[in-house]
Amino acid sequence: MTEIKLYNTAVRDKVAFQPIDPEHVKMYVCGPTVYDRAHIGNARPVIVFDVLYRLLRHVYPRVTYVRNFTDVDDRINETAQKRKAAGAEGTLEELIRERSDETISWYHEDMDALGALRPDQEPRATDYIDEMKAMIEQLARDGFAYAREGHVLFRVRKYKEYGALSGRSVDDMIAGARVEVAPYKEDPMDFVLWKPSDDDLPGWDGPVVDGVSVGRGRPGWHIECSAMARALLGDGFDIHGGGNDLQFPHHENEIAQSKCAGHGFANVWMHNEMLQVEGKKMSKSLGNFFTVRDLLDQGVPGEVIRFVFLSTHYRKPMDWTEKKRVEAEATLRKWREIAQNASPVVAPDPAVIAALADDLNTPLAIAELHRIANSGDAELLVSSARPLALLLRDFEAQFWPEVDGLSEEIIEETIELRQRAKAMRDFEKADAIRDGLAAAGVKLKDTVEGVDWERDHDFDPSKLEGLL
Ligand code: AMP
Ligand code: ZN
C-alpha cells in the first residue's frame, strides 16, 4: 500500500498518515461562506483538497469528504434585506435562502469547471442548528460556556490546551490578535457561540443555559463546523483542512469546542497557504480582485486554472500571474496534442503517485508529467495526469471549444482558397495563406489524397479571422 505523508500543522511536521480506520478515511474541510461568487483565492483549498481526496481514494477503499456551506452570515442578510427593500416578494427568511441557494449553485458551477469532485456531503449550517444548540448546552452544563445578554460565550481560559494547534499561548494570541472587547464578555479572549438576532435578522430559538432560553438568535461561525463535523463524521476523524487564515481563531476554536464537549476531533490538520495576484495581496481596493467566474468568462479553461494552482506546493504562498496562465495553457495544449486519442488504460507512473504521496508535491508530479510527455508515451501521459485530474476527456470541449464547428469550417475553406491560388499559379497568394494558417497554429501536410491539416499546441482561432 502506498504510504502517504502529510504535513500536520498540529505537530509542525510531515508524518506518515495512519487512518483511524483504514477501511474508511474521513476528512472535513471548511467550506465557503456563500454570500457571493468565489474569488480566485477560494479555489485554492478546493483544488488542493480535491487532489488529496483523489489520492486517498486511490489508496483506501472508502473515503468520506465533508465540506460545509456557511449560510449564516451578515453579508447574505444584507443582500436579502436590500432585495426586500427593493420590493422583492417573500419573507426575509425566504430571500436569505434564495440568496444562499443562488450562491451555492454558482459555487458548484465554478468548482466543477475546475475539475474538482463534489465532496460526499455538503452540509449547510442552517440545517444543523439543533446539533449546534445541543453542543452549546453541553458546554454550558460543564462550565465551558456562559450566557450573557442574549449571547453565549466560550470560556477560553478553561481550556488549557488552547493555542496548541498554532503553538502559541493565549497571552501571545491576545497580544497579536484583534480580540473584541465587549461588555458581555468575562474575558476579551472568549468567543461567541450564540448571538442575539433582532427582527431584521434570521433567528432560531436559543439554547437553554441554566434552565433559561437565551432567546432568539443565531449561531457563531466556529460552532457550525464543530457541530457539522461531529454530526457527519462522528467522534474523531482523520483530516481537517482549510486555508491558513483559518488556523487562528477559527480552528483553535473548533478544537476547543469539540474537545470540551467531550468529543474527539481531527488527527491531522492541513492548511493551504494564501494566494496573491501579481505579487500583491488580492483586494478590491487594489483593483486586482477577481472571481473564478471572471476568468472562465474570459475564456480561460478551468483546466488551465487548475494547472496554475498545482504548479505551486500548497504550503507555499502562491502568486497568480498572467505569465503563469499563458505558460500553463501552452503546456496543456502541447500535452493534449500528444495525448489526443489515448485512453487512460495503464497504471499511473509510480513517480507521479510518489510525488503526491509526499505531502501532495504537485510541482514535482507536474515535472514528472513533463518527463513522460517528452518521452511521447501518450497512454502513460493521460493515465498519469489522472490523479491530478488533468487531461480529462470531459474537459476537451472546455479546452478547445473553438475547434468544433466554425473554426474547422474556416480552416477547410482557407485551404481550398489556397488550392485554387495554386491552380491559378498564384504562388505568392498560396504561400501567404499557408503562412497565415501557420501563424494561427494550423500546420498543413500535403498527402496523396490532397491537403491534410492539424492544429499545433499554440493554435489560436482568433488569428483565423481575416484569412478568408
Ligand atoms: P471564506 O469563504 O472566506 O470563509 O473562505 C473559504 C475558503 O477559502 C477558506 O478555506 C479560506 O481559507 C480560503 N481562502 C480565502 N482566501 C484565500 C486566499 N487568498 N488564498 C487561499 N485560500 C483562501
Ligand atoms: Zn470551519
Coordinates of C-alpha atoms and ligand atoms in Angstrom, one line a residue:
M1 CA 0.0 0.0 0.0
T2 CA 1.2 3.5 -0.9
E3 CA 2.4 5.3 2.2
I4 CA 1.1 8.9 2.3
K5 CA 3.0 11.5 4.2
L6 CA 1.2 14.7 5.2
Y7 CA 2.3 17.8 7.0
N8 CA 0.3 18.1 10.2
T9 CA 0.1 21.7 11.4
A10 CA -0.7 20.4 14.9
V11 CA 2.7 18.8 15.3
R12 CA 4.5 21.0 12.8
D13 CA 6.0 18.0 11.0
K14 CA 5.5 15.8 8.0
V15 CA 4.3 12.4 9.2
A16 CA 3.1 9.1 7.8
F17 CA -0.7 9.1 7.6
Q18 CA -2.3 6.5 9.7
P19 CA -6.1 6.5 9.4
I20 CA -8.2 5.7 12.4
D21 CA -10.0 3.0 10.3
P22 CA -8.1 2.1 7.1
E23 CA -11.4 0.8 5.7
H24 CA -12.9 4.3 5.9
V25 CA -11.0 7.5 5.8
K26 CA -12.8 10.7 7.0
M27 CA -12.0 14.3 6.0
Y28 CA -13.6 17.6 6.8
V29 CA -12.7 20.9 5.0
C30 CA -14.0 24.3 5.9
G31 CA -16.1 25.5 3.0
P32 CA -17.1 28.9 1.8
T33 CA -19.4 31.5 3.2
V34 CA -22.0 31.7 0.5
Y35 CA -22.6 35.4 0.1
D36 CA -21.2 35.9 -3.4
R37 CA -19.2 34.3 -6.2
A38 CA -16.0 32.5 -5.1
H39 CA -12.9 34.6 -5.7
I40 CA -9.8 33.0 -7.2
G41 CA -8.2 32.5 -3.7
N42 CA -11.2 30.4 -2.6
A43 CA -10.4 28.0 -5.3
R44 CA -7.0 27.1 -3.7
P45 CA -8.3 24.9 -0.9
V46 CA -10.9 23.4 -3.3
I47 CA -8.2 22.2 -5.7
V48 CA -5.7 21.2 -3.0
F49 CA -8.1 19.1 -1.1
D50 CA -9.5 17.6 -4.3
V51 CA -6.1 16.3 -5.1
L52 CA -5.9 14.8 -1.6
Y53 CA -9.4 13.3 -1.9
R54 CA -8.4 11.7 -5.2
L55 CA -5.2 10.3 -3.7
L56 CA -6.9 8.9 -0.6
R57 CA -9.5 7.3 -2.9
H58 CA -6.7 5.8 -4.9
V59 CA -5.1 4.2 -1.8
Y60 CA -8.1 3.5 0.5
P61 CA -11.3 1.6 -0.2
R62 CA -13.7 4.3 1.2
V63 CA -13.3 8.0 1.8
T64 CA -15.9 10.4 3.2
Y65 CA -15.2 14.0 2.4
V66 CA -17.4 16.7 4.0
R67 CA -17.2 20.3 3.1
N68 CA -19.7 22.7 4.6
F69 CA -21.5 25.8 3.4
T70 CA -21.7 28.7 5.9
D71 CA -25.1 30.1 5.1
V72 CA -25.4 32.2 8.3
D73 CA -23.7 35.5 7.5
D74 CA -24.4 39.2 7.7
R75 CA -23.4 39.7 4.1
I76 CA -26.1 37.2 3.0
N77 CA -28.6 39.0 5.2
E78 CA -27.6 42.4 3.7
T79 CA -28.3 41.3 0.1
A80 CA -31.7 39.8 1.2
Q81 CA -32.6 43.0 3.1
K82 CA -31.7 45.1 0.0
R83 CA -33.8 42.9 -2.2
K84 CA -36.7 43.1 0.2
A85 CA -36.4 46.9 0.4
A86 CA -36.4 47.0 -3.5
G87 CA -39.8 45.2 -3.4
A88 CA -38.8 41.5 -3.9
E89 CA -41.5 39.1 -2.9
G90 CA -41.2 36.6 0.0
T91 CA -40.3 36.8 3.7
L92 CA -36.8 37.8 4.7
E93 CA -36.0 34.1 5.5
E94 CA -37.1 33.1 2.0
L95 CA -35.0 35.8 0.4
I96 CA -32.0 34.7 2.5
R97 CA -32.5 31.1 1.5
E98 CA -32.8 32.2 -2.1
R99 CA -29.5 34.2 -1.9
S100 CA -27.6 31.3 -0.5
D101 CA -29.2 28.8 -2.9
E102 CA -28.1 31.1 -5.8
T103 CA -24.6 31.4 -4.5
I104 CA -24.3 27.6 -3.8
S105 CA -25.3 26.9 -7.4
W106 CA -22.6 29.3 -8.7
Y107 CA -20.1 27.7 -6.4
H108 CA -20.9 24.3 -7.8
E109 CA -20.8 25.5 -11.4
D110 CA -17.4 27.3 -10.9
M111 CA -15.7 24.5 -8.9
D112 CA -17.0 21.8 -11.3
A113 CA -15.3 23.8 -14.1
L114 CA -12.0 23.4 -12.3
G115 CA -12.4 19.6 -12.3
A116 CA -13.0 19.4 -8.6
L117 CA -15.1 16.4 -7.4
R118 CA -18.0 17.3 -5.2
P119 CA -17.5 16.2 -1.6
D120 CA -19.6 13.3 -0.4
Q121 CA -21.5 15.6 1.9
E122 CA -22.0 19.4 1.7
P123 CA -24.0 20.3 4.8
R124 CA -25.5 23.8 5.2
A125 CA -25.1 25.4 8.6
T126 CA -28.8 26.3 8.8
D127 CA -29.7 22.6 8.6
Y128 CA -27.7 21.8 11.7
I129 CA -28.9 24.4 14.2
D130 CA -30.3 21.8 16.6
E131 CA -26.9 20.0 16.7
M132 CA -25.2 23.3 17.4
K133 CA -27.6 24.2 20.2
A134 CA -27.1 20.7 21.8
M135 CA -23.3 21.2 21.8
I136 CA -23.6 24.7 23.3
E137 CA -25.9 23.4 26.0
Q138 CA -23.4 20.6 26.8
L139 CA -20.6 23.2 27.0
A140 CA -22.6 25.4 29.4
R141 CA -23.5 22.4 31.6
D142 CA -19.9 21.6 32.0
G143 CA -18.8 25.2 32.8
F144 CA -17.1 25.9 29.5
A145 CA -19.7 28.4 28.3
Y146 CA -21.9 31.1 29.9
A147 CA -24.9 33.1 28.8
R148 CA -24.8 36.9 29.0
E149 CA -27.2 39.5 27.4
G150 CA -28.6 37.1 24.8
H151 CA -25.1 35.8 23.9
V152 CA -23.5 32.5 24.9
L153 CA -19.7 32.7 25.1
F154 CA -16.9 30.1 25.3
R155 CA -14.6 30.5 28.3
V156 CA -11.2 30.2 26.5
R157 CA -9.1 30.1 29.7
K158 CA -11.0 27.0 30.9
Y159 CA -9.4 25.0 28.0
K160 CA -5.8 24.6 29.0
E161 CA -4.6 23.4 25.6
Y162 CA -6.0 26.4 23.8
G163 CA -3.4 27.6 21.2
A164 CA -1.8 24.1 20.8
L165 CA -2.6 24.0 17.1
S166 CA -0.7 27.1 16.2
G167 CA 1.8 26.6 19.1
R168 CA 1.1 29.9 20.8
S169 CA 0.0 30.8 24.3
V170 CA -3.3 32.5 25.0
D171 CA -1.4 35.7 26.1
D172 CA 0.6 35.7 22.9
M173 CA -2.5 35.4 20.9
I174 CA -4.2 38.2 22.7
A175 CA -1.2 40.4 22.0
G176 CA -1.2 39.6 18.3
A177 CA -4.8 39.5 17.5
R178 CA -7.6 41.9 17.4
V179 CA -9.8 40.4 20.1
E180 CA -13.0 42.1 20.6
V181 CA -13.6 43.6 24.0
A182 CA -17.3 43.6 24.8
P183 CA -19.3 44.3 28.0
Y184 CA -20.9 40.8 27.9
K185 CA -17.5 39.0 27.9
E186 CA -15.8 37.8 31.1
D187 CA -12.6 37.8 29.3
P188 CA -11.7 39.5 25.9
M189 CA -10.4 36.2 24.6
D190 CA -13.8 34.5 25.0
F191 CA -15.6 33.9 21.7
V192 CA -19.3 33.8 20.7
L193 CA -21.2 30.5 20.4
W194 CA -24.6 32.2 20.0
K195 CA -25.6 35.8 19.4
P196 CA -28.9 37.5 19.5
S197 CA -30.8 38.4 16.3
D198 CA -33.2 41.4 16.0
D199 CA -36.3 41.2 13.9
D200 CA -34.5 42.1 10.7
L201 CA -32.2 39.1 11.0
P202 CA -32.7 35.4 10.7
G203 CA -33.0 33.7 14.0
W204 CA -33.9 30.5 15.9
D205 CA -35.0 29.8 19.4
G206 CA -31.8 29.9 21.5
P207 CA -30.2 27.1 23.5
V208 CA -31.2 26.7 27.2
V209 CA -28.5 27.7 29.6
D210 CA -29.0 27.3 33.4
G211 CA -32.7 26.4 32.7
V212 CA -33.4 29.5 30.7
S213 CA -33.6 30.0 27.0
V214 CA -31.1 32.7 25.9
G215 CA -33.6 33.9 23.4
R216 CA -33.9 34.2 19.6
G217 CA -30.6 34.3 17.9
R218 CA -28.1 32.7 15.5
P219 CA -25.0 30.6 16.0
G220 CA -21.5 31.9 15.9
W221 CA -19.4 30.7 12.9
H222 CA -17.0 28.4 14.8
I223 CA -19.6 26.2 16.4
E224 CA -21.1 25.4 12.9
C225 CA -18.0 23.4 11.9
S226 CA -17.7 21.6 15.2
A227 CA -21.4 20.5 15.1
M228 CA -21.4 19.5 11.4
A229 CA -18.2 17.6 11.6
R230 CA -19.5 15.7 14.6
A231 CA -22.9 15.0 13.1
L232 CA -21.4 13.7 9.8
L233 CA -18.1 12.2 10.8
G234 CA -18.6 11.2 14.4
D235 CA -16.3 11.3 17.3
G236 CA -12.8 11.7 16.0
F237 CA -11.9 11.7 12.3
D238 CA -8.7 11.7 10.3
I239 CA -8.1 15.0 8.5
H240 CA -9.3 18.6 8.9
G241 CA -8.4 21.1 6.2
G242 CA -8.7 24.7 5.3
G243 CA -6.8 27.9 4.4
N244 CA -4.0 29.2 6.6
D245 CA -6.1 32.2 7.5
L246 CA -8.5 29.8 9.4
Q247 CA -5.8 28.4 11.8
F248 CA -6.5 31.1 14.4
P249 CA -9.0 31.8 15.6
H250 CA -11.4 29.5 13.7
H251 CA -9.6 26.2 14.0
E252 CA -8.4 26.8 17.5
N253 CA -12.0 27.5 18.5
E254 CA -13.3 24.4 16.7
I255 CA -10.9 22.3 18.6
A256 CA -11.7 23.9 22.0
Q257 CA -15.4 23.5 21.5
S258 CA -15.3 19.9 20.3
K259 CA -12.8 18.7 22.9
C260 CA -14.6 20.4 25.8
A261 CA -17.9 19.0 24.7
G262 CA -16.2 15.6 25.2
H263 CA -15.8 14.7 21.5
G264 CA -12.7 13.6 19.7
F265 CA -11.7 15.8 16.8
A266 CA -9.3 15.7 13.9
N267 CA -5.9 13.9 14.0
V268 CA -4.2 15.7 11.1
W269 CA -4.6 19.4 10.4
M270 CA -3.7 20.7 7.0
H271 CA -3.6 24.3 5.8
N272 CA -3.1 25.7 2.4
E273 CA -1.1 28.9 2.1
M274 CA -2.7 32.0 0.7
L275 CA -2.9 33.2 -2.9
Q276 CA -1.8 36.5 -4.1
V277 CA -2.2 38.2 -7.5
E278 CA 0.9 39.5 -9.4
G279 CA 2.8 39.7 -6.1
K280 CA 0.2 41.6 -4.2
K281 CA -2.5 40.6 -1.7
M282 CA -5.7 40.5 -3.6
S283 CA -8.1 43.2 -2.6
K284 CA -10.9 45.2 -4.1
S285 CA -9.2 48.5 -3.3
L286 CA -6.1 47.4 -5.3
G287 CA -8.2 46.5 -8.3
N288 CA -6.7 43.1 -8.5
F289 CA -9.7 41.2 -7.2
F290 CA -11.4 38.7 -9.4
T291 CA -13.5 35.6 -9.3
V292 CA -13.2 32.2 -10.8
R293 CA -16.2 33.1 -13.0
D294 CA -14.4 36.2 -14.3
L295 CA -11.6 34.0 -15.6
L296 CA -13.9 31.4 -17.0
D297 CA -15.9 34.1 -18.8
Q298 CA -12.7 35.4 -20.3
G299 CA -12.2 32.0 -21.9
V300 CA -9.5 30.7 -19.6
P301 CA -10.2 27.0 -19.4
G302 CA -10.8 25.6 -15.9
E303 CA -8.0 23.1 -16.5
V304 CA -5.6 26.0 -17.0
I305 CA -6.6 27.5 -13.7
R306 CA -6.2 24.1 -12.0
F307 CA -2.7 23.7 -13.6
V308 CA -1.5 27.1 -12.4
F309 CA -2.6 26.2 -8.8
L310 CA -0.9 22.8 -8.9
S311 CA 2.4 24.3 -10.1
T312 CA 2.9 25.7 -6.6
H313 CA 3.1 23.5 -3.5
Y314 CA 0.1 24.0 -1.3
R315 CA 2.2 25.1 1.7
K316 CA 3.9 27.9 -0.2
P317 CA 2.3 31.2 -0.8
M318 CA 1.2 31.3 -4.4
D319 CA 1.1 34.0 -7.0
W320 CA -1.5 34.1 -9.7
T321 CA 0.2 35.8 -12.7
E322 CA -0.8 36.3 -16.3
K323 CA 2.6 34.8 -17.3
K324 CA 1.8 31.5 -15.5
R325 CA -1.6 31.4 -17.1
V326 CA -0.1 31.7 -20.6
E327 CA 2.6 29.1 -19.9
A328 CA 0.1 26.6 -18.3
E329 CA -2.1 27.0 -21.4
A330 CA 0.8 26.3 -23.8
T331 CA 1.8 23.2 -21.7
L332 CA -1.7 21.8 -21.6
R333 CA -2.2 22.3 -25.4
K334 CA 1.1 20.5 -26.0
W335 CA 0.1 17.6 -23.7
R336 CA -3.3 17.4 -25.2
E337 CA -1.8 17.3 -28.6
I338 CA 0.4 14.3 -27.6
A339 CA -2.5 12.6 -25.7
Q340 CA -5.1 13.3 -28.4
N341 CA -6.6 9.8 -28.8
A342 CA -5.0 8.0 -25.9
S343 CA -7.1 6.5 -23.1
P344 CA -6.0 6.1 -19.5
V345 CA -5.7 2.4 -19.7
V346 CA -2.4 1.9 -18.0
A347 CA -1.4 2.4 -14.3
P348 CA -0.2 5.9 -13.5
D349 CA 3.6 6.4 -13.4
P350 CA 4.7 5.4 -9.8
A351 CA 6.9 8.6 -9.7
V352 CA 3.7 10.7 -10.0
I353 CA 2.0 8.9 -7.2
A354 CA 5.1 9.0 -5.1
A355 CA 5.3 12.8 -5.5
L356 CA 1.7 13.2 -4.5
A357 CA 2.0 10.8 -1.6
D358 CA 4.9 13.0 -0.3
D359 CA 2.7 15.7 1.2
L360 CA 1.0 16.5 -2.1
N361 CA 4.1 17.5 -4.0
T362 CA 2.2 18.6 -7.1
P363 CA 5.0 20.7 -8.7
L364 CA 7.1 17.5 -8.6
A365 CA 4.2 15.5 -10.1
I366 CA 4.0 18.0 -12.9
A367 CA 7.7 17.8 -13.5
E368 CA 7.3 14.0 -13.9
L369 CA 4.4 14.6 -16.3
H370 CA 6.8 16.8 -18.4
R371 CA 9.3 13.9 -18.5
I372 CA 6.6 11.5 -19.6
A373 CA 5.3 13.9 -22.2
N374 CA 8.8 14.3 -23.6
S375 CA 9.1 10.6 -23.9
G376 CA 6.0 10.7 -26.2
D377 CA 4.2 7.9 -24.3
A378 CA 0.6 9.1 -24.8
E379 CA -1.1 6.4 -22.8
L380 CA 1.2 6.8 -19.8
L381 CA 0.7 10.6 -20.0
V382 CA -3.1 10.5 -19.8
S383 CA -3.0 7.8 -17.2
S384 CA -0.5 9.7 -15.0
A385 CA -2.3 13.0 -15.4
R386 CA -5.5 11.4 -13.9
P387 CA -4.6 11.7 -10.2
L388 CA -4.2 15.4 -10.8
A389 CA -7.4 15.5 -12.8
L390 CA -5.6 16.9 -15.8
L391 CA -6.2 15.9 -19.5
L392 CA -9.7 14.6 -18.6
R393 CA -11.9 13.8 -21.7
D394 CA -14.7 15.8 -20.1
F395 CA -12.6 19.0 -20.4
E396 CA -11.7 18.6 -24.0
A397 CA -14.5 20.8 -25.2
Q398 CA -13.9 23.4 -22.5
F399 CA -10.3 23.5 -23.6
W400 CA -10.8 23.6 -27.3
P401 CA -14.3 24.9 -27.7
E402 CA -13.4 26.7 -30.9
V403 CA -12.1 23.6 -32.7
D404 CA -15.6 22.3 -33.4
G405 CA -17.7 23.8 -36.0
L406 CA -16.8 27.3 -37.1
S407 CA -13.1 27.3 -37.0
E408 CA -12.9 23.9 -38.7
E409 CA -15.0 25.3 -41.5
I410 CA -12.8 28.4 -41.8
I411 CA -9.7 26.2 -42.0
E412 CA -11.1 24.0 -44.7
E413 CA -12.3 26.9 -46.7
T414 CA -9.0 28.7 -46.4
I415 CA -7.2 25.6 -47.6
E416 CA -9.5 25.4 -50.6
L417 CA -8.7 29.0 -51.4
R418 CA -5.0 28.2 -51.3
Q419 CA -5.6 25.2 -53.6
R420 CA -7.3 27.5 -56.1
A421 CA -4.5 30.0 -55.9
K422 CA -2.0 27.2 -56.6
A423 CA -4.1 26.1 -59.6
M424 CA -4.0 29.6 -60.9
R425 CA -0.2 29.6 -60.4
D426 CA -0.6 32.5 -57.9
F427 CA 2.1 31.1 -55.6
E428 CA 2.6 34.3 -53.7
K429 CA -1.0 34.2 -52.6
A430 CA -0.8 30.4 -51.8
D431 CA 2.3 31.0 -49.6
A432 CA 0.7 33.9 -47.9
I433 CA -2.3 31.7 -47.0
R434 CA -0.1 28.9 -45.7
D435 CA 1.8 31.5 -43.6
G436 CA -1.4 32.9 -42.2
L437 CA -2.6 29.4 -41.2
A438 CA 0.8 28.7 -39.6
A439 CA 0.6 31.9 -37.6
A440 CA -2.8 30.7 -36.3
G441 CA -1.2 27.3 -35.3
V442 CA -2.5 25.2 -38.2
K443 CA 0.0 23.0 -39.9
L444 CA -0.6 21.8 -43.5
K445 CA 0.6 18.5 -44.8
D446 CA 0.5 17.5 -48.4
T447 CA -0.7 14.0 -48.9
V448 CA -1.5 11.9 -51.9
E449 CA -5.2 12.5 -51.3
G450 CA -4.8 16.2 -51.0
V451 CA -4.0 18.6 -48.2
D452 CA -4.4 17.5 -44.6
W453 CA -4.1 19.7 -41.6
E454 CA -3.6 19.6 -37.9
R455 CA -3.6 22.1 -35.1
D456 CA -0.5 22.9 -33.2
H457 CA -0.3 23.4 -29.4
D458 CA -0.3 27.1 -30.0
F459 CA -3.5 27.0 -32.0
D460 CA -5.2 30.4 -31.8
P461 CA -8.6 30.6 -33.5
S462 CA -8.8 34.4 -33.3
K463 CA -5.9 34.5 -35.8
L464 CA -8.1 32.7 -38.4
E465 CA -10.1 35.8 -38.8
G466 CA -9.2 37.7 -41.9
L467 CA -7.7 34.7 -43.7
L468 CA -10.8 34.3 -45.8
Ligands
AMP1 P1 -14.3 32.1 3.2 O1 -15.5 31.9 2.3 O2 -13.7 33.4 3.2 O3 -14.5 31.5 4.6 O4 -13.1 31.1 2.5 C1 -13.3 29.8 2.1 C2 -12.0 29.1 1.9 O5 -11.1 29.8 1.1 C3 -11.3 29.0 3.3 O6 -10.7 27.7 3.4 C4 -10.2 30.1 3.2 O7 -9.1 29.8 4.0 C5 -9.8 30.0 1.7 N1 -9.3 31.3 1.2 C6 -9.8 32.5 1.3 N2 -8.9 33.5 0.7 C7 -7.9 32.8 0.2 C8 -6.7 33.1 -0.5 N3 -6.4 34.4 -0.8 N4 -5.8 32.2 -0.8 C9 -6.1 30.9 -0.5 N5 -7.2 30.5 0.2 C10 -8.1 31.4 0.6
ZN2 ZN -14.6 25.5 9.8

